[in-house]
Short mmCIF file of C-alpha atoms and ligand atoms in Angstrom, two decimals:
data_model
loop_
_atom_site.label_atom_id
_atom_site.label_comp_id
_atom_site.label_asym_id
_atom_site.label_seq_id
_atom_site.Cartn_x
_atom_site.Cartn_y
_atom_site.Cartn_z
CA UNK A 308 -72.87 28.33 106.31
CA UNK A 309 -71.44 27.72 102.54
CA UNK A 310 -68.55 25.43 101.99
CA UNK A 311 -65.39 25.09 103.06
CA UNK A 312 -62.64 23.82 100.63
CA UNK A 313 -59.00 22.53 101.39
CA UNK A 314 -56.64 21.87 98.73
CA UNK A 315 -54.10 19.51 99.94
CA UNK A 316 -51.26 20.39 97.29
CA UNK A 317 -51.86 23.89 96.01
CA UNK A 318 -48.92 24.85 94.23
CA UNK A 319 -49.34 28.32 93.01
CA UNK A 320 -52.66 28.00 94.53
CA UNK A 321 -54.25 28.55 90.70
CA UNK A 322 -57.46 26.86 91.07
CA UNK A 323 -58.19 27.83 94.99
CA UNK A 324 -58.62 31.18 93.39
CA UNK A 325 -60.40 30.19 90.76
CA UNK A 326 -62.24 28.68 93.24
CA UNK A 327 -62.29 32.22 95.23
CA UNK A 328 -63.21 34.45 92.32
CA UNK A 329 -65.98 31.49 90.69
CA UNK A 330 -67.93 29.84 92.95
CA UNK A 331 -70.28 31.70 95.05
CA UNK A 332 -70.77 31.45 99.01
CA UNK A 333 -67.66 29.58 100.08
CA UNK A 334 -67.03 30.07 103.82
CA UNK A 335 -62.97 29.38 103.57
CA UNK A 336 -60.33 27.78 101.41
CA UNK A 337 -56.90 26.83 102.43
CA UNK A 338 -54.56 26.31 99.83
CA UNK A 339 -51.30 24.02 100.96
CA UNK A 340 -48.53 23.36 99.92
CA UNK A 341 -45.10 21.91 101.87
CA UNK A 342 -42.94 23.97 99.78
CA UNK A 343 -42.05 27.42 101.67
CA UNK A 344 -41.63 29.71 97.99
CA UNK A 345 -45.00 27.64 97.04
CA UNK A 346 -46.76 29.11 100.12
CA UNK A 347 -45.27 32.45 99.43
CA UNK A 348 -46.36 32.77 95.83
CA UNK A 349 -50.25 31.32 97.06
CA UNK A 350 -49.98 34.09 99.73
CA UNK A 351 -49.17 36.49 96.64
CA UNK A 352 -51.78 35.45 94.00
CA UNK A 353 -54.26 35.39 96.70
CA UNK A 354 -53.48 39.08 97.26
CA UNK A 355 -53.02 39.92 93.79
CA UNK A 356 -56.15 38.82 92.93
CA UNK A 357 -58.08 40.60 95.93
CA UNK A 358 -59.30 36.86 97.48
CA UNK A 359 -57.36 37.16 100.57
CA UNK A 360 -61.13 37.53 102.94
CA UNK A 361 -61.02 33.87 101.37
CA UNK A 362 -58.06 32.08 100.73
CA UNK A 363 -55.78 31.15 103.51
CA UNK A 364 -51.89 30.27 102.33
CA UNK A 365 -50.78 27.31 104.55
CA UNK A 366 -47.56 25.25 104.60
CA UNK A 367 -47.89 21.91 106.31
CA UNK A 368 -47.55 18.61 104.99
CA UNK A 369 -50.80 17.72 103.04
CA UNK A 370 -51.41 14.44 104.86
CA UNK A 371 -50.86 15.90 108.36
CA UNK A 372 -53.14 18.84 107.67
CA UNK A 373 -55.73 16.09 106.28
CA UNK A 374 -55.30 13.30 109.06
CA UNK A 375 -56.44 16.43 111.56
CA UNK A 376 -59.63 16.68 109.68
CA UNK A 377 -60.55 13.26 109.96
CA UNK A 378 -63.09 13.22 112.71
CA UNK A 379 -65.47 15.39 109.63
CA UNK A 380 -68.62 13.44 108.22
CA UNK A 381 -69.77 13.12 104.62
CA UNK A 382 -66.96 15.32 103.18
CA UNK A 383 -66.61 15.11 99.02
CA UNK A 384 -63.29 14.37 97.84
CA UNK A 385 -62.09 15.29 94.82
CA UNK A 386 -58.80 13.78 93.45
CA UNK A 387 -56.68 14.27 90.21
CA UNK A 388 -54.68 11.67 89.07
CA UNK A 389 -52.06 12.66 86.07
CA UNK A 390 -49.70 9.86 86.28
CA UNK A 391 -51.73 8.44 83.48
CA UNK A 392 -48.75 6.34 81.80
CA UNK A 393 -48.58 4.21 85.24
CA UNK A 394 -52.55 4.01 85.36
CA UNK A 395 -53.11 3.43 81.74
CA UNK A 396 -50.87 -0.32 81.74
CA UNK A 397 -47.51 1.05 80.74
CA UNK A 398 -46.15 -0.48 83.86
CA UNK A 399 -49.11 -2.94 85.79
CA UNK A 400 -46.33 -3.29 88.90
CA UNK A 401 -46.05 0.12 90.22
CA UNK A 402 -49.88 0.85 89.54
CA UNK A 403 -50.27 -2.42 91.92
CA UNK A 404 -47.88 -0.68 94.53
CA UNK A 405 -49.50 3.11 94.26
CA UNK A 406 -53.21 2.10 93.71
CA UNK A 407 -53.31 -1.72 94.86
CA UNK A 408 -54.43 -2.44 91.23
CA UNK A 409 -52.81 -3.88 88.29
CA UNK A 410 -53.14 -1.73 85.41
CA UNK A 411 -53.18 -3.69 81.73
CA UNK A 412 -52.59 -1.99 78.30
CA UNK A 413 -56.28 -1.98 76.59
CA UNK A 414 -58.72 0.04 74.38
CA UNK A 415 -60.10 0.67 77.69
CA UNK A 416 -57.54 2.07 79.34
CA UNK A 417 -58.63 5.44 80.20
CA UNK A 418 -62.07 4.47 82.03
CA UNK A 419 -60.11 1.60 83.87
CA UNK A 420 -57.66 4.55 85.28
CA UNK A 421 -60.89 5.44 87.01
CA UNK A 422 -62.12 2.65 88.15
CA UNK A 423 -58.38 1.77 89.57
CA UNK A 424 -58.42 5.02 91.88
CA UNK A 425 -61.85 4.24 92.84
CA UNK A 426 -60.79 0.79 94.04
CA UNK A 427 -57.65 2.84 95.65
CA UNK A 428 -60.06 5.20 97.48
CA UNK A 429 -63.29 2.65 98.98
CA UNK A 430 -60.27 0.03 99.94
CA UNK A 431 -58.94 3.00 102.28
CA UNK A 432 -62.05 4.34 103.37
CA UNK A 433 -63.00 0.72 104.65
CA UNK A 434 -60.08 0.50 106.56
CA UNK A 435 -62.09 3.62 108.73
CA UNK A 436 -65.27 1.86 108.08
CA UNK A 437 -65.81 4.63 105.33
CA UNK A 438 -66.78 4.01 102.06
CA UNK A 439 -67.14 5.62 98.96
CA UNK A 440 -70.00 7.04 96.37
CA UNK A 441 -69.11 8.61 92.98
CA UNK A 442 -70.67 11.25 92.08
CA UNK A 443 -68.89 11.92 88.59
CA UNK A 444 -65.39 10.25 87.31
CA UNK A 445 -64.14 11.76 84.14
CA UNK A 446 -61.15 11.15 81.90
CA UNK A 447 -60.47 14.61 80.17
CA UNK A 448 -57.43 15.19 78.29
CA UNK A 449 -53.59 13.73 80.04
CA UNK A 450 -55.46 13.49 83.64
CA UNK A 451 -58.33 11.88 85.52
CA UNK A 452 -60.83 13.43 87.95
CA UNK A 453 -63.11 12.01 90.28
CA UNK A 454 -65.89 13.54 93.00
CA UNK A 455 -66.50 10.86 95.37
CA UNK A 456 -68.50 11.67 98.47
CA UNK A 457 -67.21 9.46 101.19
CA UNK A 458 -69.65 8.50 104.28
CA UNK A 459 -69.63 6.52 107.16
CA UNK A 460 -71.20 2.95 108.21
CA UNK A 461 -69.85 -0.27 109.02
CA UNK A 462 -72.71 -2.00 107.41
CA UNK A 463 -72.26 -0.54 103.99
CA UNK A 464 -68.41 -1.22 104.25
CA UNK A 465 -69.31 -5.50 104.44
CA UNK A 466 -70.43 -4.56 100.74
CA UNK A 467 -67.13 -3.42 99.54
CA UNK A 468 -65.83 -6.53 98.25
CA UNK A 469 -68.52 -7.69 96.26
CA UNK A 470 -68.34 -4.21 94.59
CA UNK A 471 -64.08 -5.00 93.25
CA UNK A 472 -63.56 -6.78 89.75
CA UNK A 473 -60.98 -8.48 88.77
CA UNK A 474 -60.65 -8.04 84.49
CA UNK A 475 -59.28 -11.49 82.34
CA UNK A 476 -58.30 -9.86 79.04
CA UNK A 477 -57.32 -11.74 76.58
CA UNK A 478 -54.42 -10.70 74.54
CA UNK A 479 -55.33 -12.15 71.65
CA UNK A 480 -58.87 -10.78 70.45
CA UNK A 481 -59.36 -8.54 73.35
CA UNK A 482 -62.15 -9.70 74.29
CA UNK A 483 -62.52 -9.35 78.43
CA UNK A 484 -64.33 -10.97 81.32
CA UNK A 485 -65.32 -9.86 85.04
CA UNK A 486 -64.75 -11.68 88.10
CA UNK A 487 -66.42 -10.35 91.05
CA UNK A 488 -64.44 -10.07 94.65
CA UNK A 489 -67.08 -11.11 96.51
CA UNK A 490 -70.76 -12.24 96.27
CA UNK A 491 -73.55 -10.81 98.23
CA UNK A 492 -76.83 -12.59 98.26
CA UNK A 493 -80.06 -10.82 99.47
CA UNK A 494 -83.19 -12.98 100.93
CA UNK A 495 -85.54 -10.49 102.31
CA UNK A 496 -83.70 -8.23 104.77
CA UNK A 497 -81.44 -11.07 105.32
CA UNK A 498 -77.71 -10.53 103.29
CA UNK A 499 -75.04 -13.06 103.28
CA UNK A 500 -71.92 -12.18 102.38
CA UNK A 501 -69.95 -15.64 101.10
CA UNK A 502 -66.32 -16.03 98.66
CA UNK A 503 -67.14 -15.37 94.63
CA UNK A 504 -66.54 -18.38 92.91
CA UNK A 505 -64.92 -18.64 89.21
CA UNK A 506 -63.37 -18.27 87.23
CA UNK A 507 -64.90 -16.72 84.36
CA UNK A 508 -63.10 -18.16 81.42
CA UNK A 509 -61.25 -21.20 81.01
CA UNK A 510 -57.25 -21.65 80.47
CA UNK A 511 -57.67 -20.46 76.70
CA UNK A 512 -60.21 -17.77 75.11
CA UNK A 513 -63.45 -19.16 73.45
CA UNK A 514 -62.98 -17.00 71.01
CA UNK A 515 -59.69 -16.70 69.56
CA UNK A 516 -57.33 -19.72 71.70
CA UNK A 517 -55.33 -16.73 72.80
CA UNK A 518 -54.38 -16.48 77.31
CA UNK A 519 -55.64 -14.31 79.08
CA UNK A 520 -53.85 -11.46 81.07
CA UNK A 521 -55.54 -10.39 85.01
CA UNK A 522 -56.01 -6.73 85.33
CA UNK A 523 -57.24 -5.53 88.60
CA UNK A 524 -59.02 -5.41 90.95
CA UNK A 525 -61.15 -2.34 89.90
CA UNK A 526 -64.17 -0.77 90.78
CA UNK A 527 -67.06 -2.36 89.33
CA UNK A 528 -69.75 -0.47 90.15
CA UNK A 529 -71.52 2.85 88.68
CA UNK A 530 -69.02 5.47 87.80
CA UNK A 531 -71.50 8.47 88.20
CA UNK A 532 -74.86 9.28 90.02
CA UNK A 533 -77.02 10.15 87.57
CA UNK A 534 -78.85 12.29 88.98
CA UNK A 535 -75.98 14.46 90.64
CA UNK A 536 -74.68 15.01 86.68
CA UNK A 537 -78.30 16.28 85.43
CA UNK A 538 -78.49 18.66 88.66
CA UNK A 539 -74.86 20.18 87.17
CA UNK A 540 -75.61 19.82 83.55
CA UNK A 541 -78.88 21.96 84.20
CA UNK A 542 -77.23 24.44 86.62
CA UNK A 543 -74.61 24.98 83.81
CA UNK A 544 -76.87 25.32 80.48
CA UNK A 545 -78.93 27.60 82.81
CA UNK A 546 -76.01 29.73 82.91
CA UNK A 547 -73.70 29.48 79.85
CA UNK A 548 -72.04 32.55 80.15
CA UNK A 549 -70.90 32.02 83.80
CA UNK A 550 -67.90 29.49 82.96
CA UNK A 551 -65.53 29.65 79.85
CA UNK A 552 -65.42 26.26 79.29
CA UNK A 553 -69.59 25.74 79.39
CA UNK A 554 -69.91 24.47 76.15
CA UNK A 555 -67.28 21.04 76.79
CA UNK A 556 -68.98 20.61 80.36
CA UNK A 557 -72.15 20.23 78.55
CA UNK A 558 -71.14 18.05 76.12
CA UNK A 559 -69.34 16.03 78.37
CA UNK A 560 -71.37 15.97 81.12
CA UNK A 561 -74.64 15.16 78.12
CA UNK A 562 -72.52 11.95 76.71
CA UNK A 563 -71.92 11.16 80.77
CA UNK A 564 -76.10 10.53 81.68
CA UNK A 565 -75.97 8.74 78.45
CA UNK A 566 -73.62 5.93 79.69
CA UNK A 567 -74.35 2.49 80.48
CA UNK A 568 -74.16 2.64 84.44
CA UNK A 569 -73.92 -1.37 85.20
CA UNK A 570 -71.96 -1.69 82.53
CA UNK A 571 -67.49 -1.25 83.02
CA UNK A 572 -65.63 -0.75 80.05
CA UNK A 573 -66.00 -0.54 76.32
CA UNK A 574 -64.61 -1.95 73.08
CA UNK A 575 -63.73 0.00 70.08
CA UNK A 576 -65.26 -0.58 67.08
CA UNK A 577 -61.87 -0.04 65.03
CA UNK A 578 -60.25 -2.80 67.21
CA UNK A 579 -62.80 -4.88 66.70
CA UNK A 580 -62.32 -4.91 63.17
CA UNK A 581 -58.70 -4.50 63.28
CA UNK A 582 -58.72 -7.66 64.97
CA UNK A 583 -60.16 -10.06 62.48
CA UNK A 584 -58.71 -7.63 59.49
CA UNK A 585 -61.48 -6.57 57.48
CA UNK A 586 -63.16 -3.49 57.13
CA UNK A 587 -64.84 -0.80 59.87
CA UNK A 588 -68.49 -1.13 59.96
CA UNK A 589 -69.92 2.32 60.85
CA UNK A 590 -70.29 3.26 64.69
CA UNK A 591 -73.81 3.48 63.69
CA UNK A 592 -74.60 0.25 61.83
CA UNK A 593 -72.98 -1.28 64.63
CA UNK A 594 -74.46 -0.26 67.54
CA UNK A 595 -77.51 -0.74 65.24
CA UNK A 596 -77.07 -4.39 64.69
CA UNK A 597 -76.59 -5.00 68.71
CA UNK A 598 -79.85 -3.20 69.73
CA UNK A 599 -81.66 -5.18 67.26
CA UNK A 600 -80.33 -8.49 68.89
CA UNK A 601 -81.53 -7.12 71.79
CA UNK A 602 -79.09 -5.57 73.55
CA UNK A 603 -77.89 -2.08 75.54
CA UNK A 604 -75.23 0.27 73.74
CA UNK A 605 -74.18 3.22 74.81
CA UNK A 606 -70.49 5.78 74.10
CA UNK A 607 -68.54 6.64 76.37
CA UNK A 608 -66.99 9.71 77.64
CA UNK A 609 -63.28 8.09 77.91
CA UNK A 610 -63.06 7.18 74.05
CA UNK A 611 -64.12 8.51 70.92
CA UNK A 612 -65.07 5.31 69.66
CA UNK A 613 -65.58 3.70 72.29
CA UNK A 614 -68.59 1.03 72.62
CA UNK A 615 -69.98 0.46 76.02
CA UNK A 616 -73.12 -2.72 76.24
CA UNK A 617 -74.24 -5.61 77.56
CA UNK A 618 -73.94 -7.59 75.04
CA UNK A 619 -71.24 -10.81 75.72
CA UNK A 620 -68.19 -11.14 73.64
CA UNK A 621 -69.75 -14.10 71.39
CA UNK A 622 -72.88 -11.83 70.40
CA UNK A 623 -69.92 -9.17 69.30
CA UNK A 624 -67.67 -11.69 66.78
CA UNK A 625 -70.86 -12.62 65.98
CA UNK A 626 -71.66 -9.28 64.27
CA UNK A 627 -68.19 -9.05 63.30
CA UNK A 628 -68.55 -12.57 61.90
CA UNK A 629 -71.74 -11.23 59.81
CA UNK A 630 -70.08 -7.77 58.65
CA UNK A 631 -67.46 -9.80 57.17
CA UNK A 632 -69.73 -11.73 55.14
CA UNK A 633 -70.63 -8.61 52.87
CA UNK A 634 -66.56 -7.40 53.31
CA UNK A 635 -64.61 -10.65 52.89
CA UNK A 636 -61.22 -11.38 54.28
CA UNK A 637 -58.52 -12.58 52.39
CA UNK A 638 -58.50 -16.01 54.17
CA UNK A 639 -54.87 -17.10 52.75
CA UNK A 640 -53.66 -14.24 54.28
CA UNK A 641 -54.29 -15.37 57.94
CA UNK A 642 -51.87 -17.07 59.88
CA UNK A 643 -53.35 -20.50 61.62
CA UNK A 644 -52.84 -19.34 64.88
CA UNK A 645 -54.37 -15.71 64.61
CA UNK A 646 -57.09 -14.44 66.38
CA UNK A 647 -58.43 -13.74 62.88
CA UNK A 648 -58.14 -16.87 61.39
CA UNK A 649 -60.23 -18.50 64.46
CA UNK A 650 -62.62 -16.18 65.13
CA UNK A 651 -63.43 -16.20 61.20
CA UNK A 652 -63.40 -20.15 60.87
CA UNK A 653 -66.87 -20.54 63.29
CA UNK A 654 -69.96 -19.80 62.10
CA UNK A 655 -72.15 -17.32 63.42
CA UNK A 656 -74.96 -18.37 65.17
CA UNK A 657 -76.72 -14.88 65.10
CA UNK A 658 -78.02 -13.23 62.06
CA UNK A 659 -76.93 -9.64 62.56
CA UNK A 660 -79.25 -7.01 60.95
CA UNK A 661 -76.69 -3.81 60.17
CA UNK A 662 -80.35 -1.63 59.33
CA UNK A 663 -79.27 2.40 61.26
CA UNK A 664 -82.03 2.55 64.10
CA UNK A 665 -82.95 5.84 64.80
CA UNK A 666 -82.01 4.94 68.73
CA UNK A 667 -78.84 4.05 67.46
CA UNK A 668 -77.57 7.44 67.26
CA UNK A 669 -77.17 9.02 70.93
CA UNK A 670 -78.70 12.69 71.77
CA UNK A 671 -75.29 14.25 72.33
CA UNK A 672 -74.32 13.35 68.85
CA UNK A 673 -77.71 14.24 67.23
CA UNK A 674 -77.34 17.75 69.13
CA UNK A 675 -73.47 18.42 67.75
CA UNK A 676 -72.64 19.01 71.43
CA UNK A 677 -69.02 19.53 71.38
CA UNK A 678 -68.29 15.81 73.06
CA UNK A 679 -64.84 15.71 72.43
CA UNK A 680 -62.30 18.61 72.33
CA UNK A 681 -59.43 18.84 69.73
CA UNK A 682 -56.01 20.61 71.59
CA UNK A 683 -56.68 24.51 71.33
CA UNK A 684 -52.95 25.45 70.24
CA UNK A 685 -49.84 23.59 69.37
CA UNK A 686 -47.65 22.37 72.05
CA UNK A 687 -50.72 22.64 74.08
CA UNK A 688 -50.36 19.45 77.17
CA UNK A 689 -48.10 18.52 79.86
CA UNK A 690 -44.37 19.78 78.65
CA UNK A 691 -40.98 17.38 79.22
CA UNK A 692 -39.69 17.73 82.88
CA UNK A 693 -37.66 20.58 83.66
CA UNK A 694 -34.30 20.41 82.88
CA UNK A 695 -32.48 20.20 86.47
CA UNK A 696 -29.82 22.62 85.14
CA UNK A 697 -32.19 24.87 84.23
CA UNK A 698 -31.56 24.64 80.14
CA UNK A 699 -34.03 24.43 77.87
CA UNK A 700 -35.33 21.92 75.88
CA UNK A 701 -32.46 21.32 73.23
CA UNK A 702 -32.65 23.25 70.40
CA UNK A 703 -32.49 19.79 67.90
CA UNK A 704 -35.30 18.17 69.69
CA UNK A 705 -37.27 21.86 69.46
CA UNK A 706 -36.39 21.88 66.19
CA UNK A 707 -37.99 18.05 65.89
CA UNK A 708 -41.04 18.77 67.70
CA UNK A 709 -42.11 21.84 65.80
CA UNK A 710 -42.02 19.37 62.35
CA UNK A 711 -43.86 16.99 63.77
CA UNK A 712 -46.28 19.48 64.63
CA UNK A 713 -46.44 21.29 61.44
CA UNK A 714 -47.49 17.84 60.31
CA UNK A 715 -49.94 16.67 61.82
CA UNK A 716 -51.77 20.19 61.50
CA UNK A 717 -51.60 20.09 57.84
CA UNK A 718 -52.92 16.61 57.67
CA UNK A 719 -56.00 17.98 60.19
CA UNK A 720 -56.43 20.88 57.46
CA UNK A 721 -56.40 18.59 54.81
CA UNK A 722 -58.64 16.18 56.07
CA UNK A 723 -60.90 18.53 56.76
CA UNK A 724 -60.94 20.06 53.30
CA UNK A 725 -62.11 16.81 51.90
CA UNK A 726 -65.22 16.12 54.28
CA UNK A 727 -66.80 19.07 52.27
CA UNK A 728 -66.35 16.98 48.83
CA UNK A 729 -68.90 13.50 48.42
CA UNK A 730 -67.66 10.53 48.50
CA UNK A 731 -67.62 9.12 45.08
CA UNK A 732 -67.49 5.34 46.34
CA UNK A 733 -70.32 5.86 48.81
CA UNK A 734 -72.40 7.62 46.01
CA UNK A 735 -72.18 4.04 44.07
CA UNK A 736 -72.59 2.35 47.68
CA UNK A 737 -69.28 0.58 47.52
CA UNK A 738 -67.56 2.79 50.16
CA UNK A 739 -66.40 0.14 53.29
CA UNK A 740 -65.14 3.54 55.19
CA UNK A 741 -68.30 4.42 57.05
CA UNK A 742 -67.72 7.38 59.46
CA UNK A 743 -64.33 7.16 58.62
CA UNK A 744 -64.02 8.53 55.22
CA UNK A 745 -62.47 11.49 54.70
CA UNK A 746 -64.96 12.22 52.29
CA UNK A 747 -68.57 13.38 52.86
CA UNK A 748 -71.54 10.94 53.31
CA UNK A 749 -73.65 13.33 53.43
CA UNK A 750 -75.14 13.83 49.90
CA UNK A 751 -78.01 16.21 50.13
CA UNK A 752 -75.38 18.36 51.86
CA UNK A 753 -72.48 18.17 49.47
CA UNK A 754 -74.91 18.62 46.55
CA UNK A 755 -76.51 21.96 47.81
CA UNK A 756 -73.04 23.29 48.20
CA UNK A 757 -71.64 22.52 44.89
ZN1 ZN B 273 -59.51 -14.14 72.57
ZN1 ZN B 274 -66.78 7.14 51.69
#
C-alpha cells in the first residue's frame, strides 16, 4: 500500500519533497504548517517541483491534525529536537518543564539530549498505554534525531519505570552514577514490579570528596536496534550513489552497531586527564588498558572522543592513576581540596597494562569511514535570529565574525600541514601527545614521503 508520511510542522515543506522526489512507493504526504504564507509556499514547491500526485499542503494546527490520527497502530515517529542549548544543561529548569527531565552540563551532553526526549516520548505514550522502541537516536551536528516506533500494550507499559535513570554526577571529577526508577524482578513468567532502592553514592564522591549534582530522569535503555541500523547501513552501501550524503550515513550509522547498547553515556578521555592534570594517554592505549582488565569499550557516535564501557569509575582513576606513574604530576602544584590532588593521593589497586590491542581499535576507524564531518563552508550552522526589523546582522559584528573565522581556518590549514611532518619527540619515544600531536606518528609513512 506504501507509506504514508505526515509532517506536523512543514515550513517550506523542504524535506516532504525530498521525501516526494527520494523515497520510493509512498502512498501520501501531508506537509503542515499553521502559518497561512507557510502553506502557500508548500503548495508552491510542491508544484514547482512536479510532486503535487504526492504532497498535500495543509494548514491546521499540528497537534489537532495529530490528535485525529490517534486511533493508528504501530506508527514510527520521528522527532527533531534543535533546542540543543536547553537539552545540553545550559538551563536544567526549563528542560525539566519541556521534557520532564533535568538536563546537567557534562562531556556527555549530547547523547543525554537523547536519552531526555526519549524519556519525554515513553512517559507520554504510557499515559495511552503506548510505549516506545528506538530504532536509531542520533546526535548530528546543532540538532538531535530520533526514530522511535511506538506500539500498544498495557503490559509492556508496567515496564516503563524500571526503564528511567536518574544520573548523580559529580562535579568534581565527573565521574557519574545510575539510579534506576524502578526495579523489575523476573521469577519464571512471574514479574514483580516493586520501588528501586538507593542511592547509588553516598553524600560525597569516592573518588574525589566532590557533591554530586541529579540529572534526570533519562532513558536508560538501548538507544538503537541493532538490527534495524545494519538493515539501513546495507540498503545504503548497496546503493551509494542514490543519496548525496551516503558516505556520512555509513560512517555514522558503522560507529552506531559498534556502540555499547546496555551501556548510557561516555567519558572523554581528554577530561579524564584534564581532571587529575597530567598528560592524554592515547584513545588507543586507553581503551587498550580497560579491555585488558577485562572490560567492554566502545566510541560513540555523539563525541569524538568519547569513551563508552562498563567499566566502574574506580577501574577508570585507576588507569589514570597508572598513566600518571610514567607522566608525573607536579604534586606541589595541586590544591588540597582538588579532585586531582585526591584522586592522585590513593593508590591504585589495579595494574593497568597500556600494551595497543588490536581489538582496541574499532572497524569504523580501521576502515577511514568518514565518522565525523568537519562544517562544509564557513558560516555553515544555524544563523542569529532574524532581526524583527528586518536589518541585518550589524555590519561590526559581521565584520567580527568573518575574523574569527579566518582564524580558525588558518589554524585547521596549519595543523594539517604539520601531520605530514614526524614527530621528532615520538621518534625518541618521549612524545606524551598521543593522537593528539599535530605531528605525524606515523613513521613508515612520513619517511616514504620525505
Ligand atoms: Zn568525584
Ligand atoms: Zn608526537
Amino acid at each position: 500500500n506504501g507509506l504514508r508520511v505526515l509532517e506536523g510542522l512543514a515550513a517550506s515543506g523542504l524535506r516532504s519533497v525530498r521525501f516526494a522526489l527520494e523515497v520510493p512507493g509512498l502512498r501520501s504526504i501531508t506537509a503542515n504548517d499553521f502559518s497561512a504564507k507557510a502553506a502557500a509556499l508548500i503548495a508552491r514547491n510542491a508544484q514547482h517541483n512536479g510532486v503535487t500526485h504526492l504532497l498535500q499542503a495543509s494548514q491546521r494546527d499540528a497537534s489537532m491534525l495529530m490528535y485525529e490520527m490517534r486511533g493508528k497502530k504501530d506508527r514510527l515517529l520521528c522527532v527533531t529536537c534543535t533546542d540543543m542549548a536547553v537539552m545540553a544543561g545550559n538551563s536544567g529548569e526549563t528542560c525539566y518543564s519541556k521534557y520532564g527531565s533535568v538536563s546537567i552540563k557534562a562531556k556527555y551532553c549530547h547523547e543525554m539530549a537523547l536519552r531526555i526526549i526519549l524519556h519525554s516520548l515513553d512517559q507520554r505514550a504510557g499515559v495511552y498505554q503506548r510505549y516506545i522502541h528506538p530504532l536509531l537516536c542520533v546526535s548530528v551536528d546543532f540538532y538531535i534525531r530520533v526514530f522511535v516506533r511506538v506500539h500498544t500494550g498495557q503490559a509492556m507499559v508496567k515496564n516503563s519505570a524500571s526503564k528511567q535513570v536518574l544520573v548523580y554526577n559529580c562535579v568534581g571529577c565527573g565521574s557519574f552514577h545510575f539510579q534506576r526508577l524502578g526495579k523489575r524482578t523476573t521469577q519464571g513468567t512471574h514479574i514483580k514490579y516493586s520501588a528501586a532502592t538507593g542511592p547509588p553514592v553516598g553524600a560525597e564522591c569516592e573518588h574525589c570528596g566532590h557533591r554530586h549534582q541529579l540529572g534526570g530522569p533519562i532513558w536508560g535503555e538501548a538507544l538503537h536496534d541493532v538490527s534495524f541500523v545494519q538493515k539501513v547501513l546495507s540498503a545504503v552501501s548497496g546503493n551509494p550513489s542514490r543519496f548525496g550524503t551516503a558516505r556520512r550515513i555509513e560512517g555514522m550509522l558503522s560507529m552506531v552497531t559498534e556502540e555499547l547498547e546496555d551501556v548510557p553515556l561516555y567519558y572523554t578521555v581528554d577530561n579524564l586527564s584534564s581532571t587529575v592534570h597530567c598528560s592524554t594517554p592515547p584513545l588507543l592505549q586507553f581503551r587498550s588498558a580497560l579491555l585488558h582488565a577485562g572490560h567492554r569499550v566502545s566510541l560513540s557516535h555523539a563525541c569524538k572522543n568519547a569513551l563508552k564501557t562498563d567499566a566502574p569509575p574506580r577501574v577508570l582513576w585507576d588507569v589514570m592513576r597508572c598513566w600518571e606513574k610514567s607522566n608525573p604530576v607536579k604534586r606541589d602544584r595541586l590544591s588540597e581540596s582538588s579532585p586531582a590532588h585526591h584522586i592522585l593521593s590513593t593508590e591504585p589497586i589495579l595494574q593497568a597494562c597500556f600494551d595497543v590491542r588490536e581489538d582496541a581499535n574499532p572497524q569504523s576507524r580501521r576502515r577511514h569511514l568518514t565518522r565525523f564531518q568537519e562544517n562544509p563552508e564557513p558560516f555553515w550552522g544555524p544563523k542569529a535570529r532574524a532581526n524583527a526589523g528586518g536589518g541585518g546582522i550589524s555590519s561590526d559584528l559581521e565584520d567580527r565574525r568573518k575574523q574569527g573565522q579566518n582564524k580558525r581556518k588558518n589554524q585547521i590549514t596549519d595543523a594539517t600541514q604539520l601531520k605530514s611532518f614526524p614527530c621528532k619527540r615520538f621518534r625518541k619515544g618521549k612524545c606524551t601527545h598521543g593522537e593528539k600531536c599535530c605531528y605525524s606518528h606515523d613513521l613508515q609513512q612520513t619517511d616514504k614521503m620525505e
